[in-house]
Every structure is written in C-alpha cells, then in structure tokens.
mmCIF file of C-alpha atoms in Angstrom:
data_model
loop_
_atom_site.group_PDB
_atom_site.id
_atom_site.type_symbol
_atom_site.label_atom_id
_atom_site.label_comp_id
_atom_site.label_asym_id
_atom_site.label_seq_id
_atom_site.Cartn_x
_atom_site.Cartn_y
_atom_site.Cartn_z
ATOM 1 C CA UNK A 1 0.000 0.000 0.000
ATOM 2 C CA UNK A 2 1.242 3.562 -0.951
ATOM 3 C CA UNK A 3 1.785 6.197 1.418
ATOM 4 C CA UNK A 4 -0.616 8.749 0.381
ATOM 5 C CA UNK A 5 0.886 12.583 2.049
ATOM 6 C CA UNK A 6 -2.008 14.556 0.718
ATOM 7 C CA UNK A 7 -4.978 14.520 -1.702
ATOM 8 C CA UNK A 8 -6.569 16.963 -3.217
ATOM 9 C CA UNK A 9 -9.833 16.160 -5.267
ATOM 10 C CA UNK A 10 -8.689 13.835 -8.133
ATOM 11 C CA UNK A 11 -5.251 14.349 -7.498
ATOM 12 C CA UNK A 12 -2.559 13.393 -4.303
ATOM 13 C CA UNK A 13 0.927 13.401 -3.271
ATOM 14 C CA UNK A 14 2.780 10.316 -2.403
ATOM 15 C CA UNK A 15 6.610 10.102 -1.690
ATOM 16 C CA UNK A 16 9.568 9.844 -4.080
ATOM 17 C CA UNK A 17 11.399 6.846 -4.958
ATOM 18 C CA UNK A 18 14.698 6.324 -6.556
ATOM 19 C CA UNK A 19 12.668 4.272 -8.989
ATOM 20 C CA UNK A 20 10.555 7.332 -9.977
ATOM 21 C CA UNK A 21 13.978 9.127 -11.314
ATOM 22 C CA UNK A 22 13.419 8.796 -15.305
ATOM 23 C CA UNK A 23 9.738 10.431 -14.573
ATOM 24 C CA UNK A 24 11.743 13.265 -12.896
ATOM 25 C CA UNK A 25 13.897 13.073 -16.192
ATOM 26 C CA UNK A 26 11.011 13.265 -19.106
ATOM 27 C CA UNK A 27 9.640 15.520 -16.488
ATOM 28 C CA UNK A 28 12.715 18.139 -16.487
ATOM 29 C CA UNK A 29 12.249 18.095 -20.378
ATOM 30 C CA UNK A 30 9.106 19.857 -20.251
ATOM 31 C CA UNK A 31 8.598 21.327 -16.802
ATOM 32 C CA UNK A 32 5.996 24.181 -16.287
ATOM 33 C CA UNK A 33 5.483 26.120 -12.691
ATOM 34 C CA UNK A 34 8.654 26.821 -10.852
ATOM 35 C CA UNK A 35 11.040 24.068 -12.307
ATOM 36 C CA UNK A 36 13.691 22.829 -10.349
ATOM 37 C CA UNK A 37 14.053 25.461 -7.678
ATOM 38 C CA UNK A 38 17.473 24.534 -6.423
ATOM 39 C CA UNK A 39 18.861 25.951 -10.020
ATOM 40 C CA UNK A 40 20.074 25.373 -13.722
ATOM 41 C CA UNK A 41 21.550 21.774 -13.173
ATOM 42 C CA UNK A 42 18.459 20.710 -11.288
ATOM 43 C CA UNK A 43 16.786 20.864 -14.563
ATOM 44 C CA UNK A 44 19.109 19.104 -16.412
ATOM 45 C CA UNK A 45 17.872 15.243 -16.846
ATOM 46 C CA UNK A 46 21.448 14.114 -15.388
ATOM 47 C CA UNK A 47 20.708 15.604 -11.943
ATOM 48 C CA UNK A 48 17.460 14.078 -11.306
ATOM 49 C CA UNK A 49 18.701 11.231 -9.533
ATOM 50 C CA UNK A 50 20.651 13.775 -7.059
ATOM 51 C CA UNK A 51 17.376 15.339 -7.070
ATOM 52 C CA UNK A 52 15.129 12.311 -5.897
ATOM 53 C CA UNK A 53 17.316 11.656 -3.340
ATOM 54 C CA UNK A 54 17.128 14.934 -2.183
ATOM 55 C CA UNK A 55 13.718 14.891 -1.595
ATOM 56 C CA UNK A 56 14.086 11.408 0.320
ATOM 57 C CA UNK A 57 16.722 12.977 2.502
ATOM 58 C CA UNK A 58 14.894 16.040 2.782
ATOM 59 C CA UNK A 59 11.902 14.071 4.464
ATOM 60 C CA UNK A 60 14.221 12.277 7.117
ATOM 61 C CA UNK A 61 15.563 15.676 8.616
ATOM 62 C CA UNK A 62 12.883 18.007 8.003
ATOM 63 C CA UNK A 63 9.817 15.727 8.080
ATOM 64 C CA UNK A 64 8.352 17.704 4.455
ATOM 65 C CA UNK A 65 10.094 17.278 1.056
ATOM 66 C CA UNK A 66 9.150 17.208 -2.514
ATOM 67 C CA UNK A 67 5.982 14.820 -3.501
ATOM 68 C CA UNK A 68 5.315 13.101 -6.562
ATOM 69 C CA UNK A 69 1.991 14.119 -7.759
ATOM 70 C CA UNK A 70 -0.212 11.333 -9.372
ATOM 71 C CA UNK A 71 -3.897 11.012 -10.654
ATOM 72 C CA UNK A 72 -5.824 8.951 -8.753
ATOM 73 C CA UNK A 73 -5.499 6.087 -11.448
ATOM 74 C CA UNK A 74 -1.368 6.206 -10.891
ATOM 75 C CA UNK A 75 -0.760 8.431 -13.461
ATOM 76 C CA UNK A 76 2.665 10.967 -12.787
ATOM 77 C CA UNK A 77 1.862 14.649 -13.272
ATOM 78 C CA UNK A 78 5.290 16.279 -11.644
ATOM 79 C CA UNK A 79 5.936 16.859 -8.262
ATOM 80 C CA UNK A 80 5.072 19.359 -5.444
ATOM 81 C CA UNK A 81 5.769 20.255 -2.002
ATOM 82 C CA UNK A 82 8.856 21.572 0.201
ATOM 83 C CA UNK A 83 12.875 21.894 0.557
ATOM 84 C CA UNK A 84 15.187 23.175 2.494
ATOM 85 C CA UNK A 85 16.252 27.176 0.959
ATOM 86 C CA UNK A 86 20.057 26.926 1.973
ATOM 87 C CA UNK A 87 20.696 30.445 0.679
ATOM 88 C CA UNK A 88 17.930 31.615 3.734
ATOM 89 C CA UNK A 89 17.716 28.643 5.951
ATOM 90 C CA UNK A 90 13.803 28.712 5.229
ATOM 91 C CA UNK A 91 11.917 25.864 3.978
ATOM 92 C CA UNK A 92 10.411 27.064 0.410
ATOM 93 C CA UNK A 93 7.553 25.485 -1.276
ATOM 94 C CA UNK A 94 7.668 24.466 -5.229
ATOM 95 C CA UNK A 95 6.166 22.415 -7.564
ATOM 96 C CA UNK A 96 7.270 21.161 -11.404
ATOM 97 C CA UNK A 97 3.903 20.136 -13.974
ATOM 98 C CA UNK A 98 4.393 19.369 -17.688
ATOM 99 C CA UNK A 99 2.377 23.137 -19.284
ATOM 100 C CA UNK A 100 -0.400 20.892 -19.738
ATOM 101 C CA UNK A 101 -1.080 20.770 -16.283
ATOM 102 C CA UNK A 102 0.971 24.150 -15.064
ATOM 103 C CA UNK A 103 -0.166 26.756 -17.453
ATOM 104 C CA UNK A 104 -3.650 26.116 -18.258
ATOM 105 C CA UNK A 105 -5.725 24.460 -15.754
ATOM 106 C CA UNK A 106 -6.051 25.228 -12.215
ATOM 107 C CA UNK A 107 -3.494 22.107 -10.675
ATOM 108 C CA UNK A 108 -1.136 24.400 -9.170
ATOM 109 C CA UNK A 109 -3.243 26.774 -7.606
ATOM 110 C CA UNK A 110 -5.351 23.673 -5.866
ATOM 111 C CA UNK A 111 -1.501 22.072 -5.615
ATOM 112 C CA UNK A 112 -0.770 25.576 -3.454
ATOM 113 C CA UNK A 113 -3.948 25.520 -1.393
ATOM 114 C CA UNK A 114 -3.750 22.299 -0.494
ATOM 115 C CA UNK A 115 0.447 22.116 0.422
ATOM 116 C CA UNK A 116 0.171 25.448 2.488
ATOM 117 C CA UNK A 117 -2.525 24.287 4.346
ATOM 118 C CA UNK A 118 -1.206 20.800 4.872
ATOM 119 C CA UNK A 119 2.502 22.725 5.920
ATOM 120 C CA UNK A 120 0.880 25.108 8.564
ATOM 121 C CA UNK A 121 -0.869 22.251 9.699
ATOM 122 C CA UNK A 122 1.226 19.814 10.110
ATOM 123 C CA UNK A 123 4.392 21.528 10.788
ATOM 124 C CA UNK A 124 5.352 23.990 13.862
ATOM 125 C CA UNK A 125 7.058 26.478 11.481
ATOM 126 C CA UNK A 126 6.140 29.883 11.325
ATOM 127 C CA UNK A 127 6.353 30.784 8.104
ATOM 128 C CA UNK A 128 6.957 29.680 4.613
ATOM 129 C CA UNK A 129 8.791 30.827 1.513
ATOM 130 C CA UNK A 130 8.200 30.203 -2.446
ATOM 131 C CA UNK A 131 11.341 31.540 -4.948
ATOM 132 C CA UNK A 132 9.661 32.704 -8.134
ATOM 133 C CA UNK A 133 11.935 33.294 -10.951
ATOM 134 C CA UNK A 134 11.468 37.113 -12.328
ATOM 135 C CA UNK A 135 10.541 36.160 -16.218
ATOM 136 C CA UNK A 136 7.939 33.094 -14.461
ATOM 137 C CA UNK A 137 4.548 35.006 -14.564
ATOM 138 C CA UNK A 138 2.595 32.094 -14.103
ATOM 139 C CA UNK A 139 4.001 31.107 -11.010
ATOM 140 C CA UNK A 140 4.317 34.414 -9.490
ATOM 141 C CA UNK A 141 0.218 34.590 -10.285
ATOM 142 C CA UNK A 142 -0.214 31.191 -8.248
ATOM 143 C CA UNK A 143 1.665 32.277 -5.530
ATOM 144 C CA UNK A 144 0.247 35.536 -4.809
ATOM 145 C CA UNK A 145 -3.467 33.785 -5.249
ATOM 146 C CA UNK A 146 -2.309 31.646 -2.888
ATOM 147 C CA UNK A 147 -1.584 34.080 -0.335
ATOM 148 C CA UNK A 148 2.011 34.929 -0.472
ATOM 149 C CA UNK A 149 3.546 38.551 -0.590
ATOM 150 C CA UNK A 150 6.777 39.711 -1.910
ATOM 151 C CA UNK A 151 9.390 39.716 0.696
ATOM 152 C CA UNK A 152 12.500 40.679 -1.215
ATOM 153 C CA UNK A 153 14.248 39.985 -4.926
ATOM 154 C CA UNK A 154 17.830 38.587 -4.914
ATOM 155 C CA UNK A 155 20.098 35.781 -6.361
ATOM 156 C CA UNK A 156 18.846 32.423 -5.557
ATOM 157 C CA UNK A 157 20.639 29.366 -7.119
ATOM 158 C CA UNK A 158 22.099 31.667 -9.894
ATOM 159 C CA UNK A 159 18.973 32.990 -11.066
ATOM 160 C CA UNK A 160 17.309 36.095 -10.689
ATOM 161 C CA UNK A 161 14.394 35.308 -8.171
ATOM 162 C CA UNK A 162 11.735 37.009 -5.931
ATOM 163 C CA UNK A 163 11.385 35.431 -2.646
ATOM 164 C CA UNK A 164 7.547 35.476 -1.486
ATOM 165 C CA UNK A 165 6.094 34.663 1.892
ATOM 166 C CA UNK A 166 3.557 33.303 3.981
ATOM 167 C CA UNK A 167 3.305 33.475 7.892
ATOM 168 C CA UNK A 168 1.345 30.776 9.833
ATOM 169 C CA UNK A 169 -1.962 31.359 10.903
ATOM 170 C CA UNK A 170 -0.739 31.752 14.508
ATOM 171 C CA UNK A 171 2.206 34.357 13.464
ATOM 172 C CA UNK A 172 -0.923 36.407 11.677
ATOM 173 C CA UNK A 173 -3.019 36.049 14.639
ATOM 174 C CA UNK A 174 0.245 37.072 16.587
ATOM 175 C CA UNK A 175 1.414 40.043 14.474
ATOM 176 C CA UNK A 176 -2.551 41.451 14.109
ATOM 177 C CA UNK A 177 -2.830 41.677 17.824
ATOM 178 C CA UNK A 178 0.265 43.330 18.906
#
C-alpha cells in the first residue's frame, strides 16, 4: 500500500522513490510552474537522480520534502511540495507540472492551497517561503493567489528570483494583535 501525504480532489501526493527518477527526467524536459528550484543543473535530466534523493533525505531531517503528484489512477503529473532554501535557511515550497497541467488548468493553484494548508498544519514552522523566478509570470500569479507577498528579490541558485512569503496562521493572529 502507498503512502498517500495529501490529496486533493482527483489528485494526491505520495513520496519519491529512486525508482521514480526517469519520470523526474522526461519531467525536467518539459517542466511548467517553478522548475527545479534549487537551479540550472536541477533541470538538467542528469541531476534528477541527485534530485530524488534529495527529496528522500529532505523528508528524514525536516519531516516535508518534494511529492510526486499522481492522478488517482497512478498516473505521474510532476511533483510538489517543500525543501530546504540553503541560501535563507527557510523551507520554500515548489512544484514542477508538464504546461499541460501548469499553465492552463487550475493544478497548481489547488496544488498551493492544499500544500500550504497541509505545511501550517502539520508543521510547527512559522512561516513559509516560495522563490519565483522574475521572467515566471505564471508562477508568481499562483503564488500571490495563494496568499504569499513579496518579501524581497535577490540571487537564488544563480537565477534572478523574488522570494515570497507566507506566515502561519498563529504568526498572523500574533502580528494582528500586537
């Protein structure tokens, strides 16, 4: 039986394997949203077994990582969810979908609803981040529907990025009554 991390209506999230790393390859190849967040040789197709076990690894010491996101019937769509930002010691929140599921229907926003919820949940951190790249319009959309603001713009893994953020529900509940 497959760990299922989250659903959300026909779609859920269920952990990484190394076995999964040629769907993270084909996936690289035609990736809408953010991409590969950690930079330009994450997207390469050689670096997606570096990447898979990244997410495994990222799930033993932070307890969230990056998701493979499936149809209900099994079928791989990309991947969602959480890593480690080294350059801010944040956790950030991505996701990779082939354009026909990252441009033009609404899988990433529900993707975004669903994750942030699940994080602040499930998690006792107090905020999260999301690195945009500048030229992604799409994603930057997503994220600010979703309920992140712009924090700051800087270099992040050699690219040009806007760093977005979300407090917790407590930290807003905090912050409005002080």
């Amino acid at each position: 039986m497959q760990t299922i991390i989250l659903e959300c209506d026909t779609i859920r999230l269920v952990p990484l394997s190394l076995s999964d790393t040629d769907l993270i390859k084909s996936l690289q190849v035609n990736c809408g949203g953010n991409g590969c967040l950690e930079g330009s040789d994450a997207c390469k197709a050689m670096a997606a077994e570096k990447f898979v076990q990244s997410a495994l690894q990222s799930q033993d010491d932070f307890g969230v990582s990056r998701w493979k996101v499936e149809t209900q019937d099994g079928e791989f769509l990309g991947w969602a969810g959480f890593t480690p930002l080294s350059e801010t010691s944040e956790i950030s929140l991505g996701y990779c979908l082939p354009s026909t599921h990252g441009k033009t229907s609404n899988v990433p926003r529900r993707l975004c609803k669903a994750l942030t919820d699940w994080f602040f949940r499930e998690t006792y951190f107090s905020h999260l981040v999301s690195v945009v790249r500048v030229d992604n319009r799409a994603m930057r959309q997503v994220i600010l529907d979703a309920g992140f603001t712009h924090r700051e713009s800087k270099a992040i893994g050699g690219m040009q990025a806007d760093l977005f953020q979300m407090l917790s529900p407590s930290m807003q509940t905090y912050l409005m009554s002080a």
